Coordinates of C-alpha atoms in Angstrom, one line a residue:
Chain A
M883 CA 0.0 0.0 0.0
R884 CA 2.7 2.4 1.0
G885 CA 4.9 1.4 -1.9
A886 CA 2.2 1.9 -4.5
D887 CA 1.3 5.2 -3.0
A888 CA 4.9 6.4 -3.1
G889 CA 5.1 5.5 -6.7
L890 CA 2.0 7.6 -7.6
R891 CA 2.8 10.8 -5.7
E892 CA 5.8 13.1 -5.5
R893 CA 7.6 13.3 -2.2
P894 CA 6.3 16.1 0.0
A895 CA 9.4 18.2 -0.5
A896 CA 9.1 17.9 -4.3
R897 CA 5.4 18.7 -4.1
A898 CA 6.1 21.8 -1.9
L899 CA 8.8 23.0 -4.3
L900 CA 6.5 22.7 -7.3
L901 CA 3.7 24.6 -5.6
V902 CA 6.1 27.3 -4.5
L903 CA 7.5 27.7 -8.0
A904 CA 4.0 27.8 -9.5
F905 CA 2.7 30.4 -7.1
A906 CA 5.9 32.5 -7.4
F907 CA 5.6 32.5 -11.2
L908 CA 1.9 33.4 -11.1
A909 CA 2.4 36.1 -8.5
L910 CA 5.2 37.6 -10.7
F911 CA 3.4 37.4 -14.0
L912 CA -0.4 37.5 -13.2
A913 CA -1.1 38.9 -9.8
A914 CA 1.4 41.7 -9.7
P915 CA 0.5 43.2 -13.1
L916 CA -3.2 43.2 -12.1
A917 CA -2.5 44.6 -8.7
I918 CA -0.2 47.5 -9.9
V919 CA -3.0 48.8 -12.2
F920 CA -5.2 49.6 -9.2
V921 CA -2.3 50.6 -6.9
E922 CA -1.1 53.2 -9.5
A923 CA -4.6 54.3 -10.3
L924 CA -5.5 55.0 -6.6
R925 CA -2.1 56.3 -5.6
P926 CA -3.2 60.0 -5.7
G927 CA -6.4 59.2 -3.8
L928 CA -10.0 58.4 -4.6
G929 CA -11.0 61.9 -5.4
A930 CA -8.3 62.4 -8.0
Y931 CA -9.1 58.9 -9.4
L932 CA -12.7 59.8 -9.9
A933 CA -11.7 63.2 -11.4
H934 CA -9.5 61.5 -13.9
L935 CA -12.4 59.3 -15.0
A936 CA -14.8 62.3 -15.3
E937 CA -12.5 64.2 -17.7
P938 CA -14.3 64.9 -21.0
D939 CA -11.7 63.1 -23.1
A940 CA -11.9 60.0 -20.8
R941 CA -15.7 60.1 -21.1
A942 CA -15.5 60.4 -24.9
A943 CA -13.2 57.4 -25.0
M944 CA -15.6 55.4 -22.9
R945 CA -18.5 56.4 -25.2
L946 CA -16.5 55.4 -28.3
T947 CA -15.4 52.1 -26.9
L948 CA -19.0 51.2 -25.9
T949 CA -20.2 52.3 -29.4
V950 CA -17.6 50.1 -31.2
A951 CA -18.5 47.1 -29.0
A952 CA -22.3 47.8 -29.6
I953 CA -21.7 47.6 -33.4
C954 CA -19.2 44.8 -33.5
V955 CA -20.7 42.3 -31.1
P956 CA -24.1 42.0 -32.8
I957 CA -22.5 41.6 -36.2
N958 CA -20.2 38.9 -34.8
V959 CA -23.3 37.1 -33.3
I960 CA -25.1 37.0 -36.6
V961 CA -22.0 36.0 -38.7
G962 CA -21.0 33.5 -36.0
L963 CA -24.4 31.9 -35.8
A964 CA -24.6 31.6 -39.6
G965 CA -21.1 30.4 -39.9
A966 CA -21.5 27.7 -37.2
W967 CA -24.7 26.5 -38.7
A968 CA -23.1 26.2 -42.2
I969 CA -20.0 24.5 -40.8
A970 CA -21.4 22.3 -38.0
R971 CA -24.5 21.1 -39.8
F972 CA -23.4 20.5 -43.4
R973 CA -20.6 18.6 -45.2
F974 CA -19.3 20.3 -48.3
R975 CA -16.2 20.8 -50.4
G976 CA -13.8 23.3 -48.8
R977 CA -15.4 23.0 -45.4
N978 CA -12.0 22.4 -43.7
L979 CA -10.5 25.3 -45.6
L980 CA -13.4 27.5 -44.3
V981 CA -12.8 26.4 -40.7
T982 CA -9.1 27.4 -41.1
L983 CA -10.1 30.8 -42.7
V984 CA -12.5 31.6 -39.8
D985 CA -9.6 31.2 -37.4
L986 CA -7.2 33.1 -39.6
P987 CA -7.5 36.5 -37.8
F988 CA -6.1 34.9 -34.6
S989 CA -2.8 34.2 -36.3
V990 CA -2.5 37.7 -37.9
S991 CA -0.8 40.4 -35.9
P992 CA -3.3 43.1 -34.8
V993 CA -1.1 45.7 -36.4
I994 CA -1.6 44.0 -39.8
A995 CA -5.3 43.9 -39.1
G996 CA -5.2 47.7 -39.0
L997 CA -2.7 48.0 -41.8
V998 CA -4.9 46.2 -44.4
Y999 CA -7.7 48.7 -44.0
V1000 CA -5.3 51.6 -44.3
L1001 CA -4.1 50.1 -47.6
L1002 CA -7.7 49.8 -48.7
F1003 CA -9.2 53.0 -47.4
G1004 CA -6.4 55.3 -46.4
A1005 CA -5.6 58.6 -48.2
Q1006 CA -3.2 56.7 -50.5
G1007 CA -5.1 53.4 -50.3
Y1008 CA -6.9 51.7 -53.2
F1009 CA -10.2 53.3 -52.5
G1010 CA -8.9 56.3 -50.6
P1011 CA -9.2 58.9 -53.4
W1012 CA -12.7 57.7 -54.3
L1013 CA -13.9 57.8 -50.7
K1014 CA -12.5 61.3 -50.3
A1015 CA -14.4 62.5 -53.4
Q1016 CA -17.6 61.1 -51.8
G1017 CA -16.8 62.8 -48.5
I1018 CA -16.7 59.5 -46.6
D1019 CA -14.1 59.1 -43.8
V1020 CA -13.1 55.5 -43.0
I1021 CA -9.6 55.8 -41.7
F1022 CA -9.1 58.1 -38.7
A1023 CA -12.8 57.7 -38.1
L1024 CA -15.4 55.4 -36.6
P1025 CA -15.8 53.1 -39.6
G1026 CA -12.1 52.2 -39.7
I1027 CA -12.1 51.5 -36.0
V1028 CA -15.1 49.2 -36.4
L1029 CA -13.6 47.4 -39.4
A1030 CA -10.3 46.8 -37.6
T1031 CA -12.2 45.5 -34.5
L1032 CA -14.4 43.3 -36.6
F1033 CA -11.2 41.7 -38.2
V1034 CA -9.6 40.8 -34.8
T1035 CA -12.9 39.6 -33.2
F1036 CA -14.1 37.6 -36.3
P1037 CA -13.4 34.1 -34.9
F1038 CA -14.6 34.4 -31.4
V1039 CA -18.3 33.5 -31.7
A1040 CA -18.1 30.9 -34.4
R1041 CA -15.3 29.0 -32.9
E1042 CA -17.2 28.5 -29.6
L1043 CA -20.5 27.6 -31.4
I1044 CA -19.1 25.0 -33.9
P1045 CA -17.9 22.3 -31.5
H1046 CA -21.0 22.8 -29.3
M1047 CA -23.4 22.4 -32.2
E1048 CA -21.5 19.3 -33.3
T1049 CA -21.8 17.8 -29.9
I1050 CA -25.5 18.5 -29.6
G1051 CA -26.3 16.8 -33.0
S1052 CA -29.2 17.7 -35.2
S1053 CA -31.9 15.2 -34.0
E1054 CA -34.0 17.8 -32.1
E1055 CA -33.9 20.1 -35.1
E1056 CA -35.0 17.3 -37.5
A1057 CA -37.8 16.4 -35.1
A1058 CA -39.0 20.0 -35.1
L1059 CA -39.0 20.1 -38.9
L1060 CA -40.8 16.8 -39.1
L1061 CA -43.5 18.1 -36.7
G1062 CA -44.0 20.9 -39.1
A1063 CA -42.0 23.8 -37.6
S1064 CA -40.8 26.4 -40.1
P1065 CA -37.1 26.8 -40.4
W1066 CA -37.1 30.1 -38.5
R1067 CA -39.3 28.6 -35.8
M1068 CA -36.9 25.7 -35.5
F1069 CA -34.0 28.2 -35.2
F1070 CA -35.5 30.3 -32.5
A1071 CA -37.2 27.4 -30.5
I1072 CA -34.5 24.7 -30.8
V1073 CA -31.2 26.0 -32.1
L1074 CA -30.8 29.2 -30.1
P1075 CA -31.9 27.8 -26.7
N1076 CA -29.6 24.8 -27.2
V1077 CA -26.5 26.8 -27.9
K1078 CA -27.2 29.7 -25.6
W1079 CA -24.3 29.0 -23.2
S1080 CA -21.6 28.7 -25.9
L1081 CA -23.1 31.7 -27.6
L1082 CA -22.8 33.7 -24.4
Y1083 CA -19.3 32.5 -23.9
G1084 CA -18.3 33.6 -27.4
V1085 CA -20.1 37.0 -26.9
L1086 CA -18.2 37.6 -23.6
L1087 CA -14.8 36.9 -25.2
C1088 CA -15.7 38.9 -28.3
N1089 CA -16.9 41.9 -26.2
A1090 CA -13.7 41.9 -24.1
R1091 CA -11.5 41.9 -27.2
A1092 CA -13.7 44.5 -28.9
M1093 CA -13.4 46.9 -25.9
G1094 CA -9.8 46.2 -25.3
E1095 CA -8.3 46.0 -28.8
F1096 CA -5.2 48.2 -29.1
G1097 CA -2.9 47.4 -32.0
A1098 CA -5.4 47.2 -34.8
V1099 CA -7.3 50.3 -33.6
A1100 CA -4.1 52.3 -33.0
V1101 CA -3.2 51.9 -36.7
V1102 CA -6.5 53.2 -38.1
S1103 CA -7.6 55.6 -35.4
G1104 CA -5.3 58.7 -36.0
R1105 CA -5.8 59.4 -32.2
I1106 CA -7.9 62.5 -32.6
R1107 CA -8.6 63.4 -29.0
G1108 CA -12.2 63.1 -27.9
E1109 CA -13.2 61.8 -31.3
T1110 CA -11.3 58.6 -32.4
T1111 CA -9.5 57.6 -29.2
T1112 CA -11.0 54.4 -27.6
M1113 CA -10.2 53.6 -24.0
P1114 CA -7.0 51.6 -24.7
L1115 CA -5.8 54.5 -26.9
H1116 CA -6.6 57.0 -24.2
V1117 CA -4.5 54.9 -21.8
E1118 CA -1.6 55.1 -24.2
I1119 CA -1.9 58.8 -24.9
L1120 CA -1.9 59.7 -21.2
Y1121 CA 0.9 57.3 -20.4
N1122 CA 3.1 58.8 -23.1
E1123 CA 2.4 62.3 -21.7
Y1124 CA 3.6 61.2 -18.3
M1125 CA 0.1 61.4 -16.8
G1126 CA 0.6 58.0 -15.1
A1127 CA -2.2 58.2 -12.6
A1128 CA -4.8 59.4 -15.2
S1129 CA -3.6 56.6 -17.6
F1130 CA -3.9 54.0 -14.9
A1131 CA -7.3 55.3 -13.9
T1132 CA -8.8 54.5 -17.3
A1133 CA -6.7 51.3 -17.4
S1134 CA -8.3 50.2 -14.1
L1135 CA -11.7 50.3 -15.8
L1136 CA -10.4 48.0 -18.5
A1137 CA -8.9 45.8 -15.9
L1138 CA -12.3 45.6 -14.1
L1139 CA -13.9 44.7 -17.5
A1140 CA -11.3 41.8 -17.7
L1141 CA -12.1 40.6 -14.2
V1142 CA -15.9 40.7 -14.9
T1143 CA -15.3 38.8 -18.1
L1144 CA -13.2 36.2 -16.3
A1145 CA -15.9 35.8 -13.6
A1146 CA -18.7 35.6 -16.1
K1147 CA -16.7 33.1 -18.1
A1148 CA -16.1 30.9 -15.1
G1149 CA -19.8 31.1 -14.4
V1150 CA -20.8 30.2 -18.0
E1151 CA -18.3 27.3 -18.0
W1152 CA -19.9 25.9 -14.9
R1153 CA -23.4 26.2 -16.4
F1154 CA -22.2 25.0 -19.7
A1155 CA -20.7 21.8 -18.3
K1156 CA -24.1 21.1 -16.7
S1157 CA -26.0 21.8 -19.9
I1158 CA -23.6 19.7 -22.0
A1159 CA -24.1 16.8 -19.6
A1160 CA -27.9 17.2 -19.9
Q1161 CA -27.8 17.6 -23.7
A1162 CA -25.4 14.7 -24.5
P1163 CA -27.3 11.9 -26.3
A1164 CA -28.1 9.0 -24.0
G1165 CA -25.5 6.3 -23.9
S1166 CA -22.5 8.5 -24.7
E1167 CA -20.9 8.9 -21.3
Chain B
M756 CA -33.8 14.8 -76.0
S757 CA -35.0 13.0 -72.9
K758 CA -31.6 11.2 -72.8
T759 CA -29.7 14.5 -72.6
G760 CA -32.3 15.6 -70.0
S761 CA -31.7 12.7 -67.7
E762 CA -28.0 13.1 -68.4
S763 CA -28.1 16.7 -67.1
V764 CA -30.1 15.6 -64.0
R765 CA -27.5 13.0 -63.4
V766 CA -24.7 15.5 -63.8
R767 CA -26.4 17.9 -61.5
K768 CA -26.9 15.2 -58.9
A769 CA -23.3 14.1 -59.2
F770 CA -22.2 17.7 -58.8
H771 CA -24.5 18.1 -55.8
V772 CA -23.1 15.0 -54.1
V773 CA -19.6 16.0 -54.8
W774 CA -20.0 19.6 -53.6
R775 CA -22.3 19.1 -50.7
E776 CA -23.8 16.0 -49.0
P777 CA -27.6 16.2 -49.0
S778 CA -29.2 17.2 -45.7
V779 CA -32.8 17.6 -44.5
L780 CA -31.8 20.7 -42.6
P781 CA -32.6 24.1 -44.1
G782 CA -30.6 27.2 -44.3
F783 CA -27.4 26.1 -45.9
G784 CA -27.5 28.7 -48.7
L785 CA -28.2 31.6 -46.4
S786 CA -25.8 30.7 -43.7
F787 CA -23.0 29.9 -46.1
A788 CA -23.6 33.2 -48.0
I789 CA -23.5 35.2 -44.7
L790 CA -20.3 33.5 -43.6
T791 CA -18.4 33.7 -46.9
S792 CA -19.4 37.2 -47.7
A793 CA -18.4 38.4 -44.2
L794 CA -15.1 36.5 -44.5
L795 CA -14.4 37.9 -47.9
A796 CA -15.3 41.5 -47.0
L797 CA -13.6 41.7 -43.6
V798 CA -10.7 39.3 -43.8
L799 CA -9.8 37.9 -47.3
I800 CA -10.1 41.0 -49.5
P801 CA -8.2 43.2 -47.0
L802 CA -5.4 40.6 -46.7
A803 CA -5.4 40.3 -50.5
A804 CA -4.9 44.1 -50.7
L805 CA -1.8 43.7 -48.4
I806 CA -0.3 41.1 -50.7
L807 CA -1.1 43.2 -53.8
K808 CA 0.5 46.3 -52.3
A809 CA 3.6 44.4 -51.2
G810 CA 3.9 42.7 -54.5
G811 CA 3.4 46.0 -56.3
A812 CA 6.6 47.3 -54.7
G813 CA 8.7 45.3 -57.2
A814 CA 11.2 42.5 -56.5
G815 CA 14.2 44.8 -56.0
E816 CA 12.5 47.0 -53.4
I817 CA 10.9 44.0 -51.6
L818 CA 14.4 42.5 -51.2
A819 CA 15.9 45.8 -50.1
I820 CA 13.2 46.3 -47.4
A821 CA 13.3 42.7 -46.3
T822 CA 17.1 42.6 -45.9
S823 CA 17.6 46.1 -44.6
P824 CA 19.5 46.0 -41.2
R825 CA 16.6 47.6 -39.4
T826 CA 14.0 45.1 -40.7
L827 CA 16.3 42.2 -39.9
A828 CA 17.0 43.5 -36.4
A829 CA 13.3 43.9 -35.8
L830 CA 12.5 40.4 -37.0
R831 CA 15.4 38.9 -35.1
L832 CA 14.1 40.6 -31.9
S833 CA 10.5 39.6 -32.5
F834 CA 11.4 36.0 -33.1
G835 CA 14.2 35.8 -30.6
A836 CA 12.2 37.3 -27.7
A837 CA 9.2 35.1 -28.7
A838 CA 11.4 32.0 -28.5
L839 CA 12.9 32.9 -25.1
A840 CA 9.4 33.6 -23.7
A841 CA 8.1 30.3 -25.2
L842 CA 10.9 28.5 -23.4
V843 CA 10.2 30.1 -20.1
N844 CA 6.5 29.3 -20.5
A845 CA 7.3 25.7 -21.5
V846 CA 9.0 25.2 -18.1
F847 CA 6.7 27.2 -15.8
G848 CA 3.5 26.5 -17.8
L849 CA 4.1 22.8 -17.2
I850 CA 4.7 23.4 -13.4
V851 CA 1.6 25.6 -13.2
A852 CA -0.5 23.1 -15.1
W853 CA 0.8 20.3 -12.9
A854 CA 0.0 22.2 -9.7
L855 CA -3.5 23.0 -11.0
V856 CA -4.4 19.5 -12.2
R857 CA -2.6 17.2 -9.7
Y858 CA -2.7 19.1 -6.4
D859 CA -5.5 20.4 -4.4
F860 CA -5.0 23.7 -2.5
P861 CA -7.3 26.4 -1.2
G862 CA -8.3 28.8 -4.1
R863 CA -7.4 26.3 -6.8
R864 CA -10.5 27.2 -8.9
L865 CA -9.8 30.9 -8.5
V866 CA -6.2 30.4 -9.7
D867 CA -7.4 28.3 -12.6
A868 CA -9.8 31.0 -13.7
A869 CA -7.0 33.6 -13.4
I870 CA -4.8 31.8 -15.9
D871 CA -6.9 33.4 -18.7
L872 CA -6.2 36.9 -17.4
P873 CA -3.7 37.6 -20.3
F874 CA -6.5 36.7 -22.8
A875 CA -9.0 39.1 -21.1
L876 CA -6.8 42.0 -20.0
P877 CA -6.5 44.6 -22.8
T878 CA -2.9 44.6 -24.1
A879 CA -2.3 48.3 -23.5
V880 CA -3.2 47.8 -19.8
A881 CA -0.9 44.8 -19.6
G882 CA 1.8 46.9 -21.3
I883 CA 1.8 49.8 -18.9
A884 CA 1.4 47.5 -15.8
L885 CA 4.4 45.4 -16.8
T886 CA 6.4 48.6 -17.5
A887 CA 5.5 50.0 -14.1
L888 CA 6.6 46.8 -12.5
W889 CA 9.9 46.2 -14.3
A890 CA 11.0 49.9 -14.9
P891 CA 14.3 50.7 -13.0
N892 CA 12.2 52.3 -10.1
G893 CA 9.4 49.6 -10.2
W894 CA 8.7 46.8 -7.7
F895 CA 10.6 44.2 -9.7
G896 CA 12.9 46.4 -11.8
A897 CA 14.5 47.9 -8.7
R898 CA 15.1 44.4 -7.2
A899 CA 16.6 43.2 -10.5
A900 CA 19.0 46.1 -10.6
E901 CA 19.9 45.7 -7.0
W902 CA 20.4 41.9 -6.9
F903 CA 21.6 41.2 -10.5
G904 CA 22.6 44.6 -11.8
A905 CA 20.1 43.8 -14.7
K906 CA 18.0 46.3 -16.6
I907 CA 14.7 44.6 -17.7
A908 CA 12.3 47.3 -19.0
Y909 CA 13.4 49.2 -22.1
T910 CA 15.7 46.3 -23.2
P911 CA 15.0 43.1 -25.3
L912 CA 14.6 41.3 -21.9
G913 CA 11.6 43.6 -21.3
V914 CA 10.1 42.4 -24.6
A915 CA 10.5 38.8 -23.4
V916 CA 8.8 39.6 -20.1
A917 CA 5.8 41.0 -21.9
L918 CA 5.7 37.9 -24.2
V919 CA 5.8 35.5 -21.2
F920 CA 2.7 37.2 -19.9
V921 CA 0.9 37.0 -23.2
G922 CA 1.8 33.3 -23.9
L923 CA 1.2 31.8 -20.5
P924 CA -2.5 30.7 -21.0
F925 CA -1.8 29.1 -24.4
V926 CA 0.7 26.7 -22.8
V927 CA -1.2 26.0 -19.6
R928 CA -4.6 25.4 -21.4
S929 CA -3.0 23.1 -23.9
I930 CA -1.4 20.8 -21.3
Q931 CA -4.2 20.7 -18.7
P932 CA -6.5 18.3 -20.4
V933 CA -3.7 15.8 -21.1
L934 CA -2.4 16.0 -17.6
A935 CA -5.9 15.5 -16.2
D936 CA -6.8 12.3 -18.0
G937 CA -3.9 11.4 -20.2
A938 CA -2.5 8.2 -19.0
R939 CA -3.4 7.7 -15.3
D940 CA -3.6 3.9 -15.9
V941 CA -0.2 3.7 -17.5
E942 CA 1.1 5.8 -14.6
E943 CA -0.4 3.4 -12.1
A944 CA 1.1 0.4 -14.0
A945 CA 4.5 2.0 -13.9
A946 CA 4.2 2.6 -10.1
L947 CA 2.9 -1.0 -9.5
L948 CA 5.8 -2.4 -11.5
G949 CA 8.2 -0.6 -9.1
A950 CA 9.2 2.5 -11.0
S951 CA 10.2 5.4 -8.8
R952 CA 8.0 8.5 -9.0
T953 CA 10.8 10.5 -10.7
R954 CA 11.2 7.7 -13.2
T955 CA 7.4 7.6 -13.9
V956 CA 7.3 11.4 -14.3
F957 CA 10.2 11.5 -16.8
R958 CA 9.6 8.2 -18.7
V959 CA 5.8 8.0 -18.7
I960 CA 4.1 11.4 -17.9
L961 CA 6.3 13.9 -19.7
P962 CA 6.5 12.0 -23.0
N963 CA 2.7 11.7 -22.9
V964 CA 2.4 15.5 -22.4
A965 CA 5.0 16.4 -24.9
P966 CA 2.8 16.8 -28.0
A967 CA 0.3 19.1 -26.1
L968 CA 3.2 21.0 -24.7
I969 CA 4.8 21.6 -28.1
T970 CA 1.4 22.6 -29.5
G971 CA 0.9 25.1 -26.7
V972 CA 4.4 26.5 -27.0
A973 CA 3.9 26.9 -30.8
L974 CA 0.6 28.8 -30.3
A975 CA 2.2 31.1 -27.7
F976 CA 5.1 31.7 -30.0
A977 CA 2.9 32.5 -33.0
R978 CA 0.9 35.0 -30.9
A979 CA 4.1 36.5 -29.4
V980 CA 5.6 37.3 -32.8
G981 CA 2.7 39.5 -33.8
E982 CA 2.1 41.0 -30.3
Y983 CA 2.1 44.8 -30.2
G984 CA 0.2 46.4 -27.3
S985 CA 1.7 44.7 -24.3
V986 CA 5.2 45.1 -25.8
I987 CA 5.7 48.6 -27.0
F988 CA 5.5 50.3 -23.6
I989 CA 8.1 48.1 -22.0
A990 CA 10.3 47.7 -25.1
G991 CA 11.8 51.2 -25.2
N992 CA 11.6 51.0 -29.0
V993 CA 15.3 51.8 -29.8
P994 CA 15.8 51.2 -33.5
M995 CA 18.0 48.1 -34.1
V996 CA 17.9 47.2 -30.4
S997 CA 14.4 47.0 -29.0
E998 CA 12.2 47.7 -31.9
I999 CA 9.8 44.9 -32.7
A1000 CA 8.6 44.0 -36.2
P1001 CA 4.9 45.2 -35.7
L1002 CA 6.2 48.6 -34.5
L1003 CA 8.3 48.9 -37.7
I1004 CA 5.0 48.6 -39.6
V1005 CA 3.4 51.4 -37.5
I1006 CA 6.5 53.6 -38.0
K1007 CA 6.5 53.1 -41.8
L1008 CA 2.8 53.9 -41.9
E1009 CA 3.3 57.1 -39.9
Q1010 CA 5.9 58.1 -42.6
F1011 CA 3.2 57.3 -45.2
D1012 CA 5.5 54.6 -46.6
Y1013 CA 2.6 52.3 -47.4
A1014 CA 4.6 50.0 -49.7
G1015 CA 7.3 49.5 -47.0
A1016 CA 4.7 48.8 -44.3
A1017 CA 3.0 46.3 -46.7
V1018 CA 6.2 44.5 -47.4
V1019 CA 7.1 44.1 -43.7
G1020 CA 3.4 43.1 -43.0
A1021 CA 3.5 40.5 -45.9
L1022 CA 6.8 39.1 -44.6
M1023 CA 5.3 38.6 -41.1
L1024 CA 2.2 37.1 -42.5
A1025 CA 4.2 34.6 -44.6
I1026 CA 6.3 33.6 -41.6
S1027 CA 3.2 33.2 -39.3
F1028 CA 1.4 31.3 -42.0
L1029 CA 4.3 28.8 -42.2
A1030 CA 4.3 28.5 -38.4
L1031 CA 0.5 27.8 -38.6
L1032 CA 1.1 25.1 -41.3
A1033 CA 3.8 23.5 -39.1
I1034 CA 1.5 23.4 -36.1
N1035 CA -1.3 21.8 -38.1
A1036 CA 1.0 19.3 -39.6
F1037 CA 2.5 18.5 -36.2
Q1038 CA -1.0 18.1 -34.6
A1039 CA -2.1 15.8 -37.5
A1040 CA 1.0 13.7 -37.0
S1041 CA 0.6 13.4 -33.3
R1042 CA -3.1 12.6 -33.6
R1043 CA -2.1 9.7 -35.9
R1044 CA 0.5 8.6 -33.5
F1045 CA -1.1 9.1 -30.1
G1046 CA -4.8 9.4 -31.0
Y1047 CA -5.1 12.9 -29.5
V1048 CA -3.3 16.2 -29.3

């Protein structure tokens, strides 16, 4: 008994060493960066902190960030649902290629995500002169920021939905159709409720990225104060002007968003595990 | 006449079967159209514009930009720091995943959820936080200077520190499932046959985890090469020394050197595309060999 046990566990000293190393590493690289954001933000006191957040430029940045997310998340939900339906429910030529292409933006540098739109719509871009003649601003304006954000958030919703839809299978949907439901009724009464947890999961991640994106947005924004600076860009501008406390104040809001996202994610994962267990066809596990 | 008619039906059916397996479910046309048009408009056509612009620069200029000392230094830094960070994450990611999967300690689920922080924390926030920590007067920067005489922030080491932060969840999340249920039975067999724990760990567990570890490290590396926001604050951005490749693109754009920016961008795209192909090939190979990744 003792012999087998010794062979299956590390000695207490080794175990303690591993735990200490793991905790030290996480403290250095996860806990400290998170903590310092709030420490630096609150260093000049709560009053100054709130004053930094109430500045017109800070408020304009918050409004712009919320606007961008409010446009990008619904588009991603529609495209993600459509994409997951096409990929998870049908077998067709080029399906694997399509799966790879959906994930492609993850392996492209965010700076390149911004660059491609400057090349298309910038002053010297392919469509730049034509857009200028029409009086439409894309680069250094809201449309460019939205496009760059859509590029980097493209995979989030679809990639969460595809595996979940495949796990659930299509028997309930087929039953609904056989019982005479219209395709849209089947979609709203069967598909959407079945995938709601993975959809919510994808929306959470997509929203966090849309609000926090920096590289892609930095390239297309032009950083016009109060007009085209999102919250991450506002953080950068203040930081480069040596306004550390003000910069960390806005950064602390983004850090809070990250914490809320992580908490909600953990909650969804927990519910999701339960619903997967309930949805799994009988007999499989 | 009827013969050619049935012929065309047969041809159409054959085409149908070849292109898409029949299904009773509705909505293929609509959902496929939404997906492909969004993909084309948002991702593929813009990327094609990048390739077109880079190609339009002409072979001589492409070569001149690609082999200029500044471009080479930036690429060397981006890939070198990414490799160093990947190595650190391979070691500590394994230790962290091990602690999370195999040990029980108070707050384990909280720590597990916190692993995803680098995914959720906006890169600019991570950038200024890491800079504040590792700057010469920061919590860790002061200690590093005092104890080792080392300067971290505003040097290539600072770039590597930021990339360790960015890559950590890729490595931990890749290993965790394999450590959790990989080969518990083989482990028990090794122990019952009299292998010491050290021997079991190095001869049974680690070889079993290796494919997942390599996948995670490759993902972290691919992400690190293109990373921008969390790096530029801590890097110092000295040309030839601590200037990363994505920053070079931004600088060229600010000088309205669209062609130059496009060439560097296409170069990075080509390299990360090759990395992606290598990861996929490796995953396919290890799936064939081990039955999982």
